[in-house]
């Protein structure tokens, strides 16, 4: 269907329709140094659904792709720099900064984002990176929590995530995290809203196809937070989920809700094996 | 006096029901998903149907379907099949059923049901992200469905 439709449209509508087909074959090399894994074999748990997992980077135009290859062109890195400043800033009743305990993030935070969301034994819950950072702020610094997906929270997420770039996404889905992962999977395949569309309807059944002017990707989150040219700021995973559900004419969930935490774990696990790209650039 | 008022009210309601045609929950589909009677009780207007087909806030059919006849409209989607000539190989009854609720024709299809108001999971209030009101309207009215069907019937093999 995907390829047939494409050729037919190319024949009839040349000039009018936007078309380019599935993922392209470009290679993403960061700062002339790190070669990113942007396509790889699907993890075992997805073997019934697809053979290959593909980063959203491959579905964007050459111009947008280019912006992500160099930290000086990637505007998302400006926000990561704000996160770096916050890392060293003392806040809260305990007179501590993140650096007081974690030292140089370029050492202590390497590989951390690749494993989140992650089960936390003490709290007996699956935590997203933002939840973990807020826990450090409230219980260890005596500072106010950041609002979910707010500018401060996303800047810090981008900064922490940037130290995992090029490392494979590797979230655990078994053991104590399994129940949450299954909740997320349920949500992924539920056809919400008046349009009755599931994440899978667009990102599993139709990736590579155009839906109006949008080139559908697999909806992977290895590139989050994403700097979007459309709104010129960093965007969080939950805000993206919210937008996609809203577009099915549905009553959405809120950023930070248990539903989105579970969905984040599940969607992230669909990208196990892809390189962490965040902060990435998207349109 | 009171009696007259009641009779008047009754005949008004009857009249209104007739003009509204078939309500979404009352549509009867054949085993193959066809709908035989006009949902509005009126014929469709193909020119209006063409607009609804292309309009982002209405049918937005073009977001999933390409149609050569709509070359003036940018960005045709690829999620559904190209609809050129669909009026030649489908009957109006089949098309009415497909547009009203395509799931009756194609089990499990991603194509949304445009004349349906119940049975949704977390329906929203349009594209606001908020919960739907109790009296959720179908995406297209009965007459708009008829208009779209009339437009589809103009898509004949050349």
Coordinates of C-alpha atoms in Angstrom, one line a residue:
Chain A
X1 CA 0.0 0.0 0.0
X2 CA 2.6 2.5 1.1
X3 CA 4.8 2.2 -1.9
X4 CA 2.0 1.6 -4.4
X5 CA 0.2 4.7 -3.3
X6 CA 3.3 6.7 -3.5
X7 CA 4.1 5.8 -7.1
X8 CA 0.6 6.4 -8.2
X9 CA 0.5 9.8 -6.5
X10 CA 3.8 10.7 -8.0
X11 CA 2.4 9.9 -11.4
X12 CA -0.9 11.8 -11.1
X13 CA -0.1 14.7 -8.8
X14 CA 3.5 15.6 -9.6
X15 CA 3.9 19.2 -8.5
X16 CA 0.8 19.5 -6.2
X17 CA 1.3 16.9 -3.5
X18 CA 4.2 16.8 -1.1
X19 CA 5.7 13.4 -1.5
X20 CA 9.0 11.8 -0.7
X21 CA 8.2 8.3 0.5
X22 CA 9.4 6.5 3.5
X23 CA 12.6 7.1 5.5
X24 CA 15.6 8.4 3.6
X25 CA 19.0 6.8 3.5
X26 CA 21.0 9.7 5.0
X27 CA 23.5 9.2 7.8
X28 CA 23.5 11.4 10.9
X29 CA 26.9 12.3 12.2
X30 CA 27.1 14.7 15.1
X31 CA 29.8 17.4 15.1
X32 CA 31.8 15.3 12.6
X33 CA 32.4 12.9 15.5
X34 CA 29.6 10.7 16.7
X35 CA 27.8 8.5 14.1
X36 CA 24.3 8.0 15.3
X37 CA 22.3 4.8 15.0
X38 CA 19.1 6.1 13.3
X39 CA 17.9 2.8 12.0
X40 CA 18.2 -0.6 13.5
X41 CA 16.5 -4.0 14.1
X42 CA 13.3 -3.7 16.1
X43 CA 13.5 -4.9 19.7
X44 CA 12.1 -8.4 20.3
X45 CA 8.9 -7.1 21.9
X46 CA 8.0 -5.4 18.6
X47 CA 8.8 -8.3 16.3
X48 CA 5.2 -8.9 15.5
X49 CA 4.7 -5.3 14.5
X50 CA 7.8 -4.2 12.5
X51 CA 11.3 -5.3 11.5
X52 CA 13.1 -2.0 11.7
X53 CA 12.9 1.0 14.0
X54 CA 13.7 4.4 12.5
X55 CA 14.4 7.7 14.1
X56 CA 12.1 10.6 13.3
X57 CA 15.2 12.4 11.9
X58 CA 14.9 10.3 8.6
X59 CA 11.4 11.7 7.9
X60 CA 12.4 15.4 8.0
X61 CA 13.7 17.5 5.1
X62 CA 17.4 17.8 4.3
X63 CA 17.4 21.3 5.7
X64 CA 15.9 20.3 9.0
X65 CA 18.2 17.3 9.2
X66 CA 21.3 19.4 8.6
X67 CA 20.5 21.6 11.6
X68 CA 20.9 18.7 13.9
X69 CA 24.4 17.7 12.8
X70 CA 26.2 20.5 14.4
X71 CA 25.8 21.9 18.0
X72 CA 26.3 25.4 16.7
X73 CA 23.3 25.1 14.4
X74 CA 21.1 23.1 16.7
X75 CA 19.1 25.7 18.5
X76 CA 18.0 23.1 21.1
X77 CA 21.6 23.3 22.5
X78 CA 20.9 26.9 23.5
X79 CA 18.3 25.6 25.9
X80 CA 20.5 22.8 27.1
X81 CA 23.0 25.6 28.0
X82 CA 20.3 27.2 30.2
X83 CA 20.0 23.8 31.8
X84 CA 23.8 23.8 32.4
X85 CA 23.5 27.1 34.2
X86 CA 20.7 25.8 36.4
X87 CA 22.8 22.7 37.2
X88 CA 25.3 25.0 38.9
X89 CA 22.8 27.3 40.6
X90 CA 22.2 26.9 44.3
X91 CA 18.5 26.8 45.2
X92 CA 16.3 25.8 48.1
X93 CA 16.6 25.5 51.9
X94 CA 19.6 23.1 51.7
X95 CA 21.8 25.6 49.9
X96 CA 22.7 23.1 47.3
X97 CA 22.9 22.9 43.5
X98 CA 22.8 19.8 41.4
X99 CA 26.5 20.0 41.0
X100 CA 27.0 19.9 44.8
X101 CA 26.0 16.2 44.7
X102 CA 26.4 15.2 41.1
X103 CA 29.6 17.1 40.2
X104 CA 30.4 17.5 36.5
X105 CA 27.3 16.3 34.5
X106 CA 29.6 15.4 31.6
X107 CA 30.8 12.5 33.8
X108 CA 27.9 11.8 36.2
X109 CA 25.1 12.0 33.7
X110 CA 26.6 10.0 30.9
X111 CA 24.1 7.3 29.8
X112 CA 21.5 8.3 32.4
X113 CA 18.8 9.6 30.0
X114 CA 19.1 6.4 27.8
X115 CA 17.6 4.4 30.7
X116 CA 14.7 6.6 31.6
X117 CA 11.8 6.2 32.4
X118 CA 13.1 3.8 35.1
X119 CA 11.8 2.0 38.1
X120 CA 12.8 3.6 41.4
X121 CA 13.0 1.0 44.2
X122 CA 12.6 3.4 47.1
X123 CA 9.6 5.2 45.7
X124 CA 8.2 2.0 44.1
X125 CA 7.2 3.8 41.0
X126 CA 8.4 4.3 37.4
X127 CA 10.0 7.7 37.1
X128 CA 10.6 9.9 34.1
X129 CA 13.7 12.0 34.1
X130 CA 11.7 15.0 35.0
X131 CA 10.1 13.2 38.0
X132 CA 13.6 12.2 39.2
X133 CA 14.9 15.7 38.9
X134 CA 11.9 17.1 40.8
X135 CA 12.5 14.5 43.5
X136 CA 16.0 15.7 43.9
X137 CA 14.8 19.3 44.0
X138 CA 12.1 18.7 46.6
X139 CA 13.6 16.0 48.9
X140 CA 17.3 16.8 48.6
X141 CA 17.5 20.6 47.8
X142 CA 14.4 21.8 49.6
X143 CA 13.4 23.6 46.4
X144 CA 10.1 24.0 44.6
X145 CA 9.3 21.3 42.0
X146 CA 9.3 22.5 38.4
X147 CA 5.9 22.3 36.5
X148 CA 5.9 19.3 34.2
X149 CA 7.2 20.2 30.7
X150 CA 7.8 23.8 31.7
X151 CA 10.8 25.7 30.3
X152 CA 13.0 25.1 33.4
X153 CA 12.2 21.3 33.5
X154 CA 12.8 20.9 29.7
X155 CA 16.0 22.8 29.7
X156 CA 17.4 20.6 32.4
X157 CA 16.1 17.5 30.6
X158 CA 17.8 18.6 27.5
X159 CA 21.1 19.3 29.4
X160 CA 21.1 15.9 31.1
X161 CA 20.0 14.1 27.9
X162 CA 22.7 15.7 25.8
X163 CA 25.3 13.7 27.8
X164 CA 23.8 10.5 26.4
X165 CA 23.8 11.4 22.8
X166 CA 25.0 8.6 20.6
X167 CA 24.3 6.0 23.2
X168 CA 21.6 3.4 22.6
X169 CA 18.2 3.9 24.2
X170 CA 17.9 1.1 26.7
X171 CA 14.9 1.1 29.0
X172 CA 14.0 -1.9 31.1
X173 CA 10.5 -3.3 30.5
X174 CA 10.6 -6.3 32.7
X175 CA 10.7 -6.8 36.5
X176 CA 8.9 -4.2 38.5
X177 CA 8.5 -1.9 35.5
X178 CA 6.4 -4.4 33.5
X179 CA 3.0 -3.5 34.8
X180 CA 3.5 0.2 33.9
X181 CA 4.9 -0.8 30.5
X182 CA 1.8 -2.9 29.8
X183 CA -0.4 0.1 30.8
X184 CA 1.5 2.2 28.3
X185 CA 1.2 -0.5 25.6
X186 CA -2.6 -0.5 26.1
X187 CA -2.8 3.2 25.7
X188 CA -0.6 3.0 22.5
X189 CA -3.1 0.7 20.8
X190 CA -6.3 2.4 22.1
X191 CA -8.3 4.2 19.4
X192 CA -9.2 7.5 21.2
X193 CA -11.5 10.3 20.3
X194 CA -14.1 11.0 17.8
X195 CA -11.6 10.1 15.0
X196 CA -11.0 6.7 16.7
X197 CA -7.3 6.7 16.0
X198 CA -4.6 5.1 18.1
X199 CA -0.9 6.0 18.1
X200 CA -0.5 2.8 16.2
X201 CA -3.0 3.9 13.5
X202 CA -0.6 6.6 12.4
X203 CA 2.9 5.7 13.7
X204 CA 2.9 1.9 13.2
X205 CA 0.5 1.3 10.3
X206 CA 1.2 4.4 8.3
X207 CA 4.7 5.7 8.9
X208 CA 6.3 6.8 5.7
X209 CA 2.9 8.0 4.4
X210 CA 1.9 11.6 4.2
X211 CA -1.2 12.7 6.2
X212 CA -2.0 16.0 4.5
X213 CA 1.4 17.9 4.6
X214 CA 2.9 15.9 7.4
X215 CA 5.3 13.0 6.7
X216 CA 4.4 10.4 9.3
X217 CA 7.3 9.0 11.3
X218 CA 7.3 6.1 13.8
X219 CA 6.7 8.6 16.6
X220 CA 9.9 7.6 18.3
X221 CA 11.1 9.6 21.3
X222 CA 14.9 9.0 21.1
X223 CA 15.2 12.6 19.9
X224 CA 13.4 14.3 22.9
X225 CA 13.4 17.1 23.9
X226 CA 12.9 18.3 20.4
X227 CA 13.5 21.8 19.2
X228 CA 10.7 22.5 16.7
X229 CA 11.0 25.1 14.0
X230 CA 7.2 25.4 14.2
X231 CA 7.2 27.0 17.7
X232 CA 10.9 27.8 18.1
X233 CA 11.3 26.2 21.5
X234 CA 12.1 22.8 23.1
X235 CA 9.1 20.4 23.3
X236 CA 8.6 17.7 25.9
X237 CA 7.5 14.2 25.3
X238 CA 4.2 14.5 27.2
X239 CA 3.3 17.8 25.4
X240 CA 3.9 16.0 22.1
X241 CA 1.7 13.1 23.2
X242 CA -1.0 15.6 24.3
X243 CA -1.0 17.3 20.9
X244 CA -1.2 14.0 19.0
X245 CA -4.2 12.8 21.1
X246 CA -5.9 16.2 20.9
X247 CA -5.7 15.8 17.1
X248 CA -7.9 12.7 17.2
X249 CA -10.7 14.9 18.6
X250 CA -10.1 13.3 22.0
X251 CA -10.1 14.4 25.6
X252 CA -6.4 14.3 26.3
X253 CA -4.3 13.4 29.4
X254 CA -2.1 15.9 31.1
X255 CA 1.7 16.2 31.0
X256 CA 3.0 14.3 34.1
X257 CA -0.2 12.1 34.4
X258 CA 0.3 8.4 35.2
X259 CA -1.1 7.6 31.7
X260 CA 1.6 9.7 30.0
X261 CA 4.4 8.3 32.3
X262 CA 3.3 4.7 31.3
X263 CA 3.1 5.8 27.6
X264 CA 6.5 7.4 27.7
X265 CA 8.0 4.1 29.1
X266 CA 6.3 2.1 26.4
X267 CA 7.1 4.4 23.5
X268 CA 10.7 4.8 24.6
X269 CA 11.0 1.0 24.7
X270 CA 9.9 0.9 21.0
X271 CA 13.2 2.8 20.3
X272 CA 15.5 0.5 22.3
X273 CA 18.6 0.4 20.2
X274 CA 18.3 3.8 18.5
X275 CA 20.8 6.4 19.6
X276 CA 19.7 9.1 22.0
X277 CA 19.5 12.3 19.9
X278 CA 18.1 14.8 22.3
X279 CA 17.9 17.7 22.0
X280 CA 17.1 17.1 18.3
X281 CA 15.6 19.3 15.6
X282 CA 12.2 18.7 14.1
X283 CA 9.8 20.8 12.0
Chain B
X1 CA -56.4 26.5 23.7
X2 CA -54.0 24.3 25.6
X3 CA -55.0 21.4 23.3
X4 CA -54.2 23.4 20.2
X5 CA -50.9 24.3 21.6
X6 CA -50.0 20.7 22.2
X7 CA -51.1 19.6 18.7
X8 CA -49.2 22.4 17.2
X9 CA -46.1 21.4 19.1
X10 CA -46.5 17.8 18.1
X11 CA -46.8 18.6 14.4
X12 CA -43.8 20.8 14.7
X13 CA -41.7 18.1 16.2
X14 CA -42.8 15.6 13.6
X15 CA -41.9 18.1 10.9
X16 CA -38.5 18.8 12.4
X17 CA -37.7 15.0 12.7
X18 CA -38.6 14.6 9.0
X19 CA -36.4 17.5 7.9
X20 CA -33.5 16.1 10.0
X21 CA -33.8 12.7 8.4
X22 CA -32.1 9.8 10.1
X23 CA -30.2 10.4 13.4
X24 CA -26.7 8.9 13.7
X25 CA -27.7 6.1 16.1
X26 CA -30.6 5.1 13.9
X27 CA -28.8 4.6 10.6
X28 CA -29.3 1.1 9.3
X29 CA -26.4 -0.5 7.5
X30 CA -26.6 -3.6 5.2
X31 CA -24.3 -6.6 5.9
X32 CA -21.9 -5.0 3.4
X33 CA -22.1 -1.6 5.1
X34 CA -24.4 0.1 2.6
X35 CA -27.0 2.7 3.5
X36 CA -29.9 2.9 1.1
X37 CA -31.8 6.0 2.2
X38 CA -30.7 9.6 2.1
X39 CA -29.7 10.6 5.6
X40 CA -31.2 14.0 5.3
X41 CA -34.1 13.1 3.2
X42 CA -32.7 15.5 0.6
X43 CA -30.4 15.0 -2.5
X44 CA -26.8 16.1 -2.1
X45 CA -25.0 19.1 -3.6
X46 CA -21.8 18.0 -5.3
X47 CA -20.3 21.5 -5.3
X48 CA -20.7 21.8 -1.5
X49 CA -19.4 18.2 -1.2
X50 CA -16.2 19.1 -3.0
X51 CA -15.6 21.9 -0.5
X52 CA -16.3 19.7 2.5
X53 CA -14.0 17.0 1.1
X54 CA -11.1 19.5 0.9
X55 CA -11.8 21.7 3.9
X56 CA -9.5 21.1 6.8
X57 CA -12.1 21.8 9.5
X58 CA -14.8 19.7 7.9
X59 CA -14.4 16.4 6.1
X60 CA -10.7 16.9 5.6
X61 CA -10.9 13.8 3.4
X62 CA -7.9 15.1 1.4
X63 CA -5.6 14.7 4.4
X64 CA -5.8 10.9 3.7
X65 CA -7.0 10.6 0.1
X66 CA -5.5 12.0 -3.1
X67 CA -7.9 13.0 -5.9
X68 CA -6.7 14.2 -9.3
X69 CA -9.8 16.4 -9.8
X70 CA -8.7 18.4 -6.7
X71 CA -5.4 19.4 -8.2
X72 CA -6.1 23.0 -7.0
X73 CA -6.0 21.8 -3.3
X74 CA -2.5 21.4 -1.9
X75 CA -1.1 18.4 0.1
X76 CA -3.1 15.2 -0.7
X77 CA -2.5 12.4 1.8
X78 CA -1.5 8.8 1.3
X79 CA -3.1 7.0 4.2
X80 CA -6.2 6.0 2.2
X81 CA -6.5 4.9 -1.5
X82 CA -6.7 7.4 -4.4
X83 CA -10.3 8.0 -5.0
X84 CA -10.2 8.7 -8.8
X85 CA -13.1 6.9 -10.5
X86 CA -14.7 5.8 -7.2
X87 CA -18.1 6.9 -8.5
X88 CA -17.8 4.4 -11.3
X89 CA -17.1 1.3 -9.2
X90 CA -19.1 2.1 -6.1
X91 CA -22.8 2.8 -5.7
X92 CA -24.2 5.8 -3.9
X93 CA -25.5 3.4 -1.2
X94 CA -22.0 2.0 -0.7
X95 CA -20.4 5.4 -0.6
X96 CA -23.0 6.7 1.9
X97 CA -22.2 3.8 4.2
X98 CA -18.5 4.3 3.8
X99 CA -18.6 8.1 4.6
X100 CA -21.1 7.7 7.5
X101 CA -19.2 4.8 9.2
X102 CA -16.4 3.2 7.1
X103 CA -15.9 0.5 9.8
X104 CA -19.2 -1.1 8.6
X105 CA -17.5 -1.7 5.2
X106 CA -13.9 -2.1 6.1
X107 CA -13.5 -3.8 9.5
X108 CA -11.0 -2.0 11.8
X109 CA -10.1 0.7 9.2
X110 CA -8.3 3.8 10.3
X111 CA -10.9 5.9 8.3
X112 CA -13.0 7.9 10.9
X113 CA -16.8 7.5 11.1
X114 CA -18.2 10.9 10.1
X115 CA -21.8 10.2 11.1
X116 CA -21.6 8.7 14.5
X117 CA -22.0 10.2 18.0
X118 CA -21.6 7.3 20.5
X119 CA -19.3 4.5 21.4
X120 CA -16.1 6.6 21.5
X121 CA -13.2 6.4 24.0
X122 CA -12.5 9.8 25.6
X123 CA -14.3 11.8 22.9
X124 CA -13.2 15.5 22.9
X125 CA -14.8 18.8 22.2
X126 CA -13.5 19.3 18.6
X127 CA -9.8 19.9 18.7
X128 CA -9.7 21.6 22.1
X129 CA -8.4 18.5 24.0
X130 CA -11.2 19.0 26.5
X131 CA -14.0 16.5 27.2
X132 CA -16.9 16.4 24.7
X133 CA -20.2 17.8 25.6
X134 CA -23.1 15.3 26.3
X135 CA -24.8 16.2 23.0
X136 CA -21.8 15.5 20.8
X137 CA -22.5 16.3 17.2
X138 CA -21.4 14.0 14.4
X139 CA -18.3 15.4 12.4
X140 CA -20.5 15.9 9.4
X141 CA -24.3 16.6 9.4
X142 CA -26.7 14.4 7.5
X143 CA -26.8 16.9 4.6
X144 CA -23.0 17.2 4.5
X145 CA -22.7 13.4 4.2
X146 CA -25.2 13.6 1.2
X147 CA -23.2 16.4 -0.3
X148 CA -19.9 14.5 -0.1
X149 CA -21.6 11.4 -1.5
X150 CA -22.8 13.5 -4.4
X151 CA -19.3 14.8 -5.0
X152 CA -17.8 11.2 -4.9
X153 CA -20.4 10.2 -7.5
X154 CA -18.9 12.8 -9.9
X155 CA -15.5 11.0 -9.7
X156 CA -16.1 8.9 -12.8
X157 CA -13.5 7.0 -14.9
X158 CA -12.3 9.2 -17.7

